[in-house]
């Protein structure tokens, strides 16, 4: 009897884990946890990022970036097997959405978890610039209180008229905060939201004419570029105040400088700028302006929640091919 040896059935090789490309620096909590989800390369650490992408760009299925760092067309094009972009932050204007749509990519951001902190900051900026808190602090530190006396009376915040440019998740939280200050609230968006208790104003110019304070809380996009124009600032008027916690590109920054210098606007509280981190010298020296370095979501609690949501999105994509907080395209 001849014994024969059967060839064992062919075993498929284990699928290689999908690789993650980290576009640039991330908070330590997020950067430290990403490698637990799959192999990670950091593009900004490469001596020659362009050469690295030419050689290895096809390795990556997931790109992790930030709302300010984004992902331009050249980066997207250099990643032929890219399937998903997971971004830290709520804004996605720095991601080339035209390239995303052309490729059929999925994109996630981190909505909702930062609403409270951005709304808190918006109200803080409003109170600061209207009541002159930062300017009064500088007055005391310079010794001017002893030398020239107290600062001049400022403007009341409570009971005033607040206009909101944008009434999304963050805008609605700001509006709820403002009700605690007994403010009359109206808002401008492309279309009204009938389920909300506040009055919709179809014209941004009309809203600016009506309100004492205008808070910008809309997305940055080609459609909102310089939406707050010289005409809007003029309508807001010499007793009006502007607060921007959205994107710097929504406000015509040169028009803002001119309005402040010409006495056409009382003041501005700004967390964002048109060409960050560059800030016009005219704004830096102005006592009418409060300047912050884009810190709307910068609390330990909120940043941790944002990082966890990015990780959850990457995890869900790698395991199930879906994103938990996808951006509607």
mmCIF file of C-alpha atoms in Angstrom:
data_model
loop_
_atom_site.group_PDB
_atom_site.id
_atom_site.type_symbol
_atom_site.label_atom_id
_atom_site.label_comp_id
_atom_site.label_asym_id
_atom_site.label_seq_id
_atom_site.Cartn_x
_atom_site.Cartn_y
_atom_site.Cartn_z
ATOM 1 C CA UNK A 1 0.000 0.000 0.000
ATOM 2 C CA UNK A 2 1.431 3.309 -1.071
ATOM 3 C CA UNK A 3 0.997 6.244 1.254
ATOM 4 C CA UNK A 4 0.375 9.538 -0.365
ATOM 5 C CA UNK A 5 0.761 12.944 1.224
ATOM 6 C CA UNK A 6 -1.978 15.410 0.502
ATOM 7 C CA UNK A 7 -0.952 18.963 -0.025
ATOM 8 C CA UNK A 8 -2.466 21.039 2.782
ATOM 9 C CA UNK A 9 -5.072 23.539 1.644
ATOM 10 C CA UNK A 10 -3.694 26.942 0.700
ATOM 11 C CA UNK A 11 -3.936 29.399 3.536
ATOM 12 C CA UNK A 12 -4.670 32.979 2.572
ATOM 13 C CA UNK A 13 -2.127 35.358 3.967
ATOM 14 C CA UNK A 14 -3.435 37.573 6.742
ATOM 15 C CA UNK A 15 -4.572 40.898 5.427
ATOM 16 C CA UNK A 16 -2.072 43.638 6.041
ATOM 17 C CA UNK A 17 -3.293 46.308 8.474
ATOM 18 C CA UNK A 18 -4.378 49.532 6.812
ATOM 19 C CA UNK A 19 -1.796 52.229 7.392
ATOM 20 C CA UNK A 20 -2.388 55.676 8.843
ATOM 21 C CA UNK A 21 -0.644 58.858 7.716
ATOM 22 C CA UNK A 22 -0.418 61.610 10.315
ATOM 23 C CA UNK A 23 -0.124 64.865 8.378
ATOM 24 C CA UNK A 24 1.479 66.979 11.090
ATOM 25 C CA UNK A 25 1.828 67.532 14.836
ATOM 26 C CA UNK A 26 -1.111 66.418 16.977
ATOM 27 C CA UNK A 27 -1.832 66.732 20.711
ATOM 28 C CA UNK A 28 0.223 64.147 22.630
ATOM 29 C CA UNK A 29 -2.832 62.187 23.730
ATOM 30 C CA UNK A 30 -3.943 61.669 20.148
ATOM 31 C CA UNK A 31 -0.487 61.135 18.652
ATOM 32 C CA UNK A 32 0.363 58.630 21.374
ATOM 33 C CA UNK A 33 -2.777 56.552 20.857
ATOM 34 C CA UNK A 34 -2.869 56.437 17.043
ATOM 35 C CA UNK A 35 -0.225 53.662 16.800
ATOM 36 C CA UNK A 36 -2.462 51.405 18.890
ATOM 37 C CA UNK A 37 -4.943 51.411 15.986
ATOM 38 C CA UNK A 38 -2.503 50.606 13.177
ATOM 39 C CA UNK A 39 0.881 51.462 11.625
ATOM 40 C CA UNK A 40 1.457 55.226 11.591
ATOM 41 C CA UNK A 41 3.888 57.425 9.687
ATOM 42 C CA UNK A 42 4.221 61.156 10.421
ATOM 43 C CA UNK A 43 4.558 63.160 7.232
ATOM 44 C CA UNK A 44 5.869 66.325 8.881
ATOM 45 C CA UNK A 45 8.738 64.348 10.456
ATOM 46 C CA UNK A 46 10.087 63.215 7.087
ATOM 47 C CA UNK A 47 13.272 64.969 5.868
ATOM 48 C CA UNK A 48 11.730 65.216 2.382
ATOM 49 C CA UNK A 49 7.912 64.850 2.622
ATOM 50 C CA UNK A 50 7.458 65.101 -1.135
ATOM 51 C CA UNK A 51 9.923 62.286 -1.830
ATOM 52 C CA UNK A 52 8.337 60.213 0.932
ATOM 53 C CA UNK A 53 4.903 60.598 -0.650
ATOM 54 C CA UNK A 54 6.224 59.676 -4.076
ATOM 55 C CA UNK A 55 7.712 56.476 -2.668
ATOM 56 C CA UNK A 56 5.185 55.530 -0.003
ATOM 57 C CA UNK A 57 2.000 57.496 -0.738
ATOM 58 C CA UNK A 58 0.173 54.390 -1.897
ATOM 59 C CA UNK A 59 0.588 52.737 1.515
ATOM 60 C CA UNK A 60 -2.012 54.769 3.358
ATOM 61 C CA UNK A 61 -5.769 54.337 3.691
ATOM 62 C CA UNK A 62 -6.368 56.922 6.424
ATOM 63 C CA UNK A 63 -5.114 60.488 6.791
ATOM 64 C CA UNK A 64 -5.278 62.162 10.201
ATOM 65 C CA UNK A 65 -5.024 65.945 10.164
ATOM 66 C CA UNK A 66 -6.354 69.052 11.917
ATOM 67 C CA UNK A 67 -8.899 71.693 11.024
ATOM 68 C CA UNK A 68 -6.166 74.272 10.504
ATOM 69 C CA UNK A 69 -3.605 71.952 8.876
ATOM 70 C CA UNK A 70 -6.168 70.437 6.536
ATOM 71 C CA UNK A 71 -5.372 68.496 3.397
ATOM 72 C CA UNK A 72 -4.763 70.183 0.066
ATOM 73 C CA UNK A 73 -5.300 68.664 -3.347
ATOM 74 C CA UNK A 74 -1.610 67.882 -3.799
ATOM 75 C CA UNK A 75 -1.562 65.803 -0.611
ATOM 76 C CA UNK A 76 -4.797 64.015 -1.498
ATOM 77 C CA UNK A 77 -3.522 63.287 -5.003
ATOM 78 C CA UNK A 78 -0.306 61.850 -3.536
ATOM 79 C CA UNK A 79 -2.310 59.228 -1.623
ATOM 80 C CA UNK A 80 -3.867 57.028 -4.344
ATOM 81 C CA UNK A 81 -5.285 54.453 -1.904
ATOM 82 C CA UNK A 82 -6.663 56.976 0.576
ATOM 83 C CA UNK A 83 -10.178 56.179 1.753
ATOM 84 C CA UNK A 84 -10.818 58.402 4.782
ATOM 85 C CA UNK A 85 -9.656 61.704 6.273
ATOM 86 C CA UNK A 86 -10.154 62.156 10.024
ATOM 87 C CA UNK A 87 -9.736 65.759 11.136
ATOM 88 C CA UNK A 88 -9.288 67.206 14.622
ATOM 89 C CA UNK A 89 -11.603 70.215 14.852
ATOM 90 C CA UNK A 90 -15.009 71.235 13.622
ATOM 91 C CA UNK A 91 -13.919 73.378 10.659
ATOM 92 C CA UNK A 92 -12.891 71.692 7.430
ATOM 93 C CA UNK A 93 -12.277 74.647 5.124
ATOM 94 C CA UNK A 94 -8.562 73.729 4.968
ATOM 95 C CA UNK A 95 -9.474 70.365 3.392
ATOM 96 C CA UNK A 96 -9.914 70.501 -0.388
ATOM 97 C CA UNK A 97 -13.490 69.257 -0.503
ATOM 98 C CA UNK A 98 -13.596 69.370 -4.292
ATOM 99 C CA UNK A 99 -10.738 66.862 -4.390
ATOM 100 C CA UNK A 100 -12.486 64.825 -1.694
ATOM 101 C CA UNK A 101 -15.719 64.636 -3.687
ATOM 102 C CA UNK A 102 -13.866 63.785 -6.897
ATOM 103 C CA UNK A 103 -12.231 60.827 -5.161
ATOM 104 C CA UNK A 104 -15.318 59.742 -3.222
ATOM 105 C CA UNK A 105 -13.452 59.971 0.080
ATOM 106 C CA UNK A 106 -15.004 59.968 3.532
ATOM 107 C CA UNK A 107 -14.203 62.838 5.900
ATOM 108 C CA UNK A 108 -14.905 63.223 9.608
ATOM 109 C CA UNK A 109 -14.554 66.157 11.984
ATOM 110 C CA UNK A 110 -15.174 66.543 15.728
ATOM 111 C CA UNK A 111 -18.516 68.361 16.139
ATOM 112 C CA UNK A 112 -20.505 68.981 19.327
ATOM 113 C CA UNK A 113 -17.746 68.179 21.832
ATOM 114 C CA UNK A 114 -16.344 71.722 21.497
ATOM 115 C CA UNK A 115 -19.611 73.681 21.362
ATOM 116 C CA UNK A 116 -19.638 74.753 25.007
ATOM 117 C CA UNK A 117 -16.040 75.933 25.145
ATOM 118 C CA UNK A 118 -16.265 77.923 21.916
ATOM 119 C CA UNK A 119 -19.526 79.498 23.077
ATOM 120 C CA UNK A 120 -17.958 80.349 26.443
ATOM 121 C CA UNK A 121 -15.035 81.974 24.669
ATOM 122 C CA UNK A 122 -17.353 83.974 22.398
ATOM 123 C CA UNK A 123 -19.171 85.401 25.394
ATOM 124 C CA UNK A 124 -15.862 86.031 27.140
ATOM 125 C CA UNK A 125 -14.521 87.937 24.149
ATOM 126 C CA UNK A 126 -17.741 89.923 23.927
ATOM 127 C CA UNK A 127 -17.661 90.943 27.572
ATOM 128 C CA UNK A 128 -13.928 91.671 27.419
ATOM 129 C CA UNK A 129 -14.014 93.967 24.401
ATOM 130 C CA UNK A 130 -17.270 95.726 25.320
ATOM 131 C CA UNK A 131 -16.339 96.328 28.958
ATOM 132 C CA UNK A 132 -12.677 96.955 28.133
ATOM 133 C CA UNK A 133 -11.321 94.325 30.524
ATOM 134 C CA UNK A 134 -8.018 93.617 28.774
ATOM 135 C CA UNK A 135 -7.507 97.306 28.050
ATOM 136 C CA UNK A 136 -8.165 98.152 31.710
ATOM 137 C CA UNK A 137 -5.724 95.441 32.790
ATOM 138 C CA UNK A 138 -3.029 97.025 30.638
ATOM 139 C CA UNK A 139 -3.986 100.449 32.055
ATOM 140 C CA UNK A 140 -3.334 99.234 35.599
ATOM 141 C CA UNK A 141 -0.111 97.377 34.719
ATOM 142 C CA UNK A 142 1.321 100.480 33.013
ATOM 143 C CA UNK A 143 0.736 102.497 36.171
ATOM 144 C CA UNK A 144 -1.808 104.688 34.399
ATOM 145 C CA UNK A 145 -4.376 104.328 37.189
ATOM 146 C CA UNK A 146 -2.051 106.266 39.524
ATOM 147 C CA UNK A 147 -0.819 108.616 36.827
ATOM 148 C CA UNK A 148 -3.965 109.538 34.859
ATOM 149 C CA UNK A 149 -6.837 108.020 36.831
ATOM 150 C CA UNK A 150 -9.303 105.238 36.037
ATOM 151 C CA UNK A 151 -10.387 104.305 32.541
ATOM 152 C CA UNK A 152 -13.470 105.870 30.993
ATOM 153 C CA UNK A 153 -16.857 104.177 31.434
ATOM 154 C CA UNK A 154 -17.514 101.352 28.989
ATOM 155 C CA UNK A 155 -20.721 99.958 27.500
ATOM 156 C CA UNK A 156 -23.266 97.692 29.164
ATOM 157 C CA UNK A 157 -23.536 94.120 27.915
ATOM 158 C CA UNK A 158 -26.787 92.895 29.460
ATOM 159 C CA UNK A 159 -30.036 93.717 27.723
ATOM 160 C CA UNK A 160 -28.432 94.583 24.390
ATOM 161 C CA UNK A 161 -29.216 93.287 20.902
ATOM 162 C CA UNK A 162 -27.103 90.381 19.710
ATOM 163 C CA UNK A 163 -26.786 89.366 16.069
ATOM 164 C CA UNK A 164 -25.411 85.942 15.183
ATOM 165 C CA UNK A 165 -23.932 85.190 11.784
ATOM 166 C CA UNK A 166 -24.501 81.438 11.756
ATOM 167 C CA UNK A 167 -26.937 79.384 13.795
ATOM 168 C CA UNK A 168 -25.426 75.910 13.749
ATOM 169 C CA UNK A 169 -24.457 73.890 16.796
ATOM 170 C CA UNK A 170 -22.107 76.533 18.202
ATOM 171 C CA UNK A 171 -24.362 79.455 17.298
ATOM 172 C CA UNK A 172 -27.266 77.897 19.163
ATOM 173 C CA UNK A 173 -25.162 77.417 22.307
ATOM 174 C CA UNK A 174 -23.991 81.047 22.103
ATOM 175 C CA UNK A 175 -27.606 82.167 21.786
ATOM 176 C CA UNK A 176 -28.566 80.195 24.890
ATOM 177 C CA UNK A 177 -25.684 81.787 26.771
ATOM 178 C CA UNK A 178 -26.834 85.226 25.651
ATOM 179 C CA UNK A 179 -30.360 84.685 26.947
ATOM 180 C CA UNK A 180 -28.820 84.666 30.415
ATOM 181 C CA UNK A 181 -27.779 88.247 29.734
ATOM 182 C CA UNK A 182 -31.352 89.190 28.768
ATOM 183 C CA UNK A 183 -30.280 89.891 25.191
ATOM 184 C CA UNK A 184 -32.623 90.224 22.250
ATOM 185 C CA UNK A 185 -31.290 87.760 19.654
ATOM 186 C CA UNK A 186 -31.583 87.539 15.883
ATOM 187 C CA UNK A 187 -29.541 85.546 13.402
ATOM 188 C CA UNK A 188 -28.605 85.391 9.740
ATOM 189 C CA UNK A 189 -28.237 82.142 7.793
ATOM 190 C CA UNK A 190 -29.035 81.133 4.213
ATOM 191 C CA UNK A 191 -32.367 79.752 5.383
ATOM 192 C CA UNK A 192 -34.443 80.133 8.525
ATOM 193 C CA UNK A 193 -34.623 77.460 11.226
ATOM 194 C CA UNK A 194 -38.315 77.613 12.205
ATOM 195 C CA UNK A 195 -37.870 75.290 15.190
ATOM 196 C CA UNK A 196 -35.634 77.836 16.953
ATOM 197 C CA UNK A 197 -37.097 80.592 19.144
ATOM 198 C CA UNK A 198 -34.996 83.399 17.693
ATOM 199 C CA UNK A 199 -35.865 85.624 14.753
ATOM 200 C CA UNK A 200 -34.208 84.951 11.412
ATOM 201 C CA UNK A 201 -32.941 87.971 9.476
ATOM 202 C CA UNK A 202 -32.582 87.273 5.724
ATOM 203 C CA UNK A 203 -30.214 90.232 5.246
ATOM 204 C CA UNK A 204 -26.839 90.376 6.972
ATOM 205 C CA UNK A 205 -26.727 94.147 6.404
ATOM 206 C CA UNK A 206 -30.101 94.517 8.113
ATOM 207 C CA UNK A 207 -28.937 92.322 10.995
ATOM 208 C CA UNK A 208 -25.817 94.474 11.430
ATOM 209 C CA UNK A 209 -27.903 97.639 11.404
ATOM 210 C CA UNK A 210 -30.205 96.210 14.069
ATOM 211 C CA UNK A 211 -27.733 94.715 16.544
ATOM 212 C CA UNK A 212 -25.299 96.161 19.061
ATOM 213 C CA UNK A 213 -22.989 93.150 18.897
ATOM 214 C CA UNK A 214 -22.364 90.806 15.965
ATOM 215 C CA UNK A 215 -20.833 87.388 16.680
ATOM 216 C CA UNK A 216 -19.488 85.392 13.737
ATOM 217 C CA UNK A 217 -20.105 81.653 14.211
ATOM 218 C CA UNK A 218 -20.473 80.290 10.689
ATOM 219 C CA UNK A 219 -18.237 77.859 8.776
ATOM 220 C CA UNK A 220 -15.359 79.104 6.678
ATOM 221 C CA UNK A 221 -15.943 78.338 3.001
ATOM 222 C CA UNK A 222 -15.779 80.009 -0.425
ATOM 223 C CA UNK A 223 -19.414 81.036 0.116
ATOM 224 C CA UNK A 224 -18.638 82.829 3.397
ATOM 225 C CA UNK A 225 -15.335 84.414 2.286
ATOM 226 C CA UNK A 226 -15.356 88.090 3.368
ATOM 227 C CA UNK A 227 -19.063 87.843 4.129
ATOM 228 C CA UNK A 228 -18.450 90.429 6.850
ATOM 229 C CA UNK A 229 -17.527 93.168 4.403
ATOM 230 C CA UNK A 230 -16.873 96.879 4.716
ATOM 231 C CA UNK A 231 -20.599 97.462 4.166
ATOM 232 C CA UNK A 232 -21.536 95.097 6.991
ATOM 233 C CA UNK A 233 -19.054 96.757 9.343
ATOM 234 C CA UNK A 234 -20.385 100.181 8.409
ATOM 235 C CA UNK A 235 -23.917 98.960 9.114
ATOM 236 C CA UNK A 236 -22.802 97.689 12.532
ATOM 237 C CA UNK A 237 -21.729 101.245 13.189
ATOM 238 C CA UNK A 238 -19.513 103.304 15.505
ATOM 239 C CA UNK A 239 -21.212 101.928 18.633
ATOM 240 C CA UNK A 240 -21.143 98.327 17.399
ATOM 241 C CA UNK A 241 -18.812 95.473 18.302
ATOM 242 C CA UNK A 242 -17.697 92.462 16.265
ATOM 243 C CA UNK A 243 -16.661 89.090 17.723
ATOM 244 C CA UNK A 244 -15.253 86.334 15.503
ATOM 245 C CA UNK A 245 -14.864 82.753 16.766
ATOM 246 C CA UNK A 246 -15.421 81.122 13.358
ATOM 247 C CA UNK A 247 -12.769 81.544 10.666
ATOM 248 C CA UNK A 248 -10.677 84.612 9.894
ATOM 249 C CA UNK A 249 -11.582 84.442 6.211
ATOM 250 C CA UNK A 250 -15.235 85.259 6.967
ATOM 251 C CA UNK A 251 -14.212 88.830 7.862
ATOM 252 C CA UNK A 252 -12.543 91.213 5.420
ATOM 253 C CA UNK A 253 -9.583 91.942 7.689
ATOM 254 C CA UNK A 254 -8.407 95.060 5.846
ATOM 255 C CA UNK A 255 -11.933 96.458 5.979
ATOM 256 C CA UNK A 256 -12.010 95.700 9.717
ATOM 257 C CA UNK A 257 -8.744 97.586 10.271
ATOM 258 C CA UNK A 258 -10.079 100.556 8.307
ATOM 259 C CA UNK A 259 -13.387 100.572 10.202
ATOM 260 C CA UNK A 260 -11.602 100.610 13.551
ATOM 261 C CA UNK A 261 -9.166 103.326 12.474
ATOM 262 C CA UNK A 262 -11.921 105.496 10.975
ATOM 263 C CA UNK A 263 -14.188 105.265 14.006
ATOM 264 C CA UNK A 264 -16.807 103.267 12.071
ATOM 265 C CA UNK A 265 -16.678 100.409 14.615
ATOM 266 C CA UNK A 266 -16.318 100.520 18.402
ATOM 267 C CA UNK A 267 -14.233 97.383 18.826
ATOM 268 C CA UNK A 268 -13.594 93.745 17.989
ATOM 269 C CA UNK A 269 -12.844 90.504 19.839
ATOM 270 C CA UNK A 270 -10.963 88.078 17.587
ATOM 271 C CA UNK A 271 -9.927 84.471 18.118
ATOM 272 C CA UNK A 272 -9.233 83.876 14.418
ATOM 273 C CA UNK A 273 -7.470 85.767 11.652
ATOM 274 C CA UNK A 274 -7.349 85.750 7.892
ATOM 275 C CA UNK A 275 -3.697 84.693 7.612
ATOM 276 C CA UNK A 276 -2.985 82.875 10.878
ATOM 277 C CA UNK A 277 -0.710 83.104 12.735
ATOM 278 C CA UNK A 278 0.014 86.482 11.137
ATOM 279 C CA UNK A 279 -1.949 89.334 12.735
ATOM 280 C CA UNK A 280 -1.997 92.843 11.199
ATOM 281 C CA UNK A 281 0.141 95.297 13.151
ATOM 282 C CA UNK A 282 -2.779 97.732 13.220
ATOM 283 C CA UNK A 283 -4.815 95.241 15.248
ATOM 284 C CA UNK A 284 -1.940 94.463 17.602
ATOM 285 C CA UNK A 285 -1.504 98.087 18.644
ATOM 286 C CA UNK A 286 -5.224 98.868 18.873
ATOM 287 C CA UNK A 287 -6.720 99.298 22.346
ATOM 288 C CA UNK A 288 -10.142 98.604 20.796
ATOM 289 C CA UNK A 289 -9.324 94.986 19.962
ATOM 290 C CA UNK A 290 -8.934 91.819 22.028
ATOM 291 C CA UNK A 291 -6.702 89.258 20.296
ATOM 292 C CA UNK A 292 -6.526 85.521 21.022
ATOM 293 C CA UNK A 293 -4.413 82.841 19.270
ATOM 294 C CA UNK A 294 -7.262 80.609 17.992
ATOM 295 C CA UNK A 295 -8.001 78.995 21.356
ATOM 296 C CA UNK A 296 -11.774 78.560 21.141
ATOM 297 C CA UNK A 297 -11.621 74.840 21.943
ATOM 298 C CA UNK A 298 -8.409 74.946 23.951
ATOM 299 C CA UNK A 299 -9.436 73.512 27.287
ATOM 300 C CA UNK A 300 -8.069 70.244 28.620
ATOM 301 C CA UNK A 301 -11.526 68.688 28.773
ATOM 302 C CA UNK A 302 -12.585 69.681 25.260
ATOM 303 C CA UNK A 303 -9.281 68.841 23.594
ATOM 304 C CA UNK A 304 -9.347 65.404 25.239
ATOM 305 C CA UNK A 305 -12.887 64.829 23.956
ATOM 306 C CA UNK A 306 -11.864 65.956 20.463
ATOM 307 C CA UNK A 307 -8.853 63.629 20.438
ATOM 308 C CA UNK A 308 -10.984 60.713 21.612
ATOM 309 C CA UNK A 309 -13.503 61.384 18.845
ATOM 310 C CA UNK A 310 -10.745 61.337 16.205
ATOM 311 C CA UNK A 311 -9.534 58.017 17.597
ATOM 312 C CA UNK A 312 -13.071 56.652 17.586
ATOM 313 C CA UNK A 313 -13.503 57.694 13.951
ATOM 314 C CA UNK A 314 -10.234 56.047 12.888
ATOM 315 C CA UNK A 315 -11.105 52.920 14.864
ATOM 316 C CA UNK A 316 -14.572 52.697 13.308
ATOM 317 C CA UNK A 317 -13.187 53.112 9.809
ATOM 318 C CA UNK A 318 -10.490 50.474 10.231
ATOM 319 C CA UNK A 319 -12.900 48.002 11.801
ATOM 320 C CA UNK A 320 -16.129 48.697 9.915
ATOM 321 C CA UNK A 321 -15.329 50.991 6.996
ATOM 322 C CA UNK A 322 -17.465 53.805 8.393
ATOM 323 C CA UNK A 323 -17.009 57.103 10.247
ATOM 324 C CA UNK A 324 -18.913 58.101 13.377
ATOM 325 C CA UNK A 325 -19.122 61.831 12.585
ATOM 326 C CA UNK A 326 -18.975 62.061 8.787
ATOM 327 C CA UNK A 327 -19.179 65.396 7.032
ATOM 328 C CA UNK A 328 -22.049 65.502 4.592
ATOM 329 C CA UNK A 329 -20.647 65.970 1.107
#
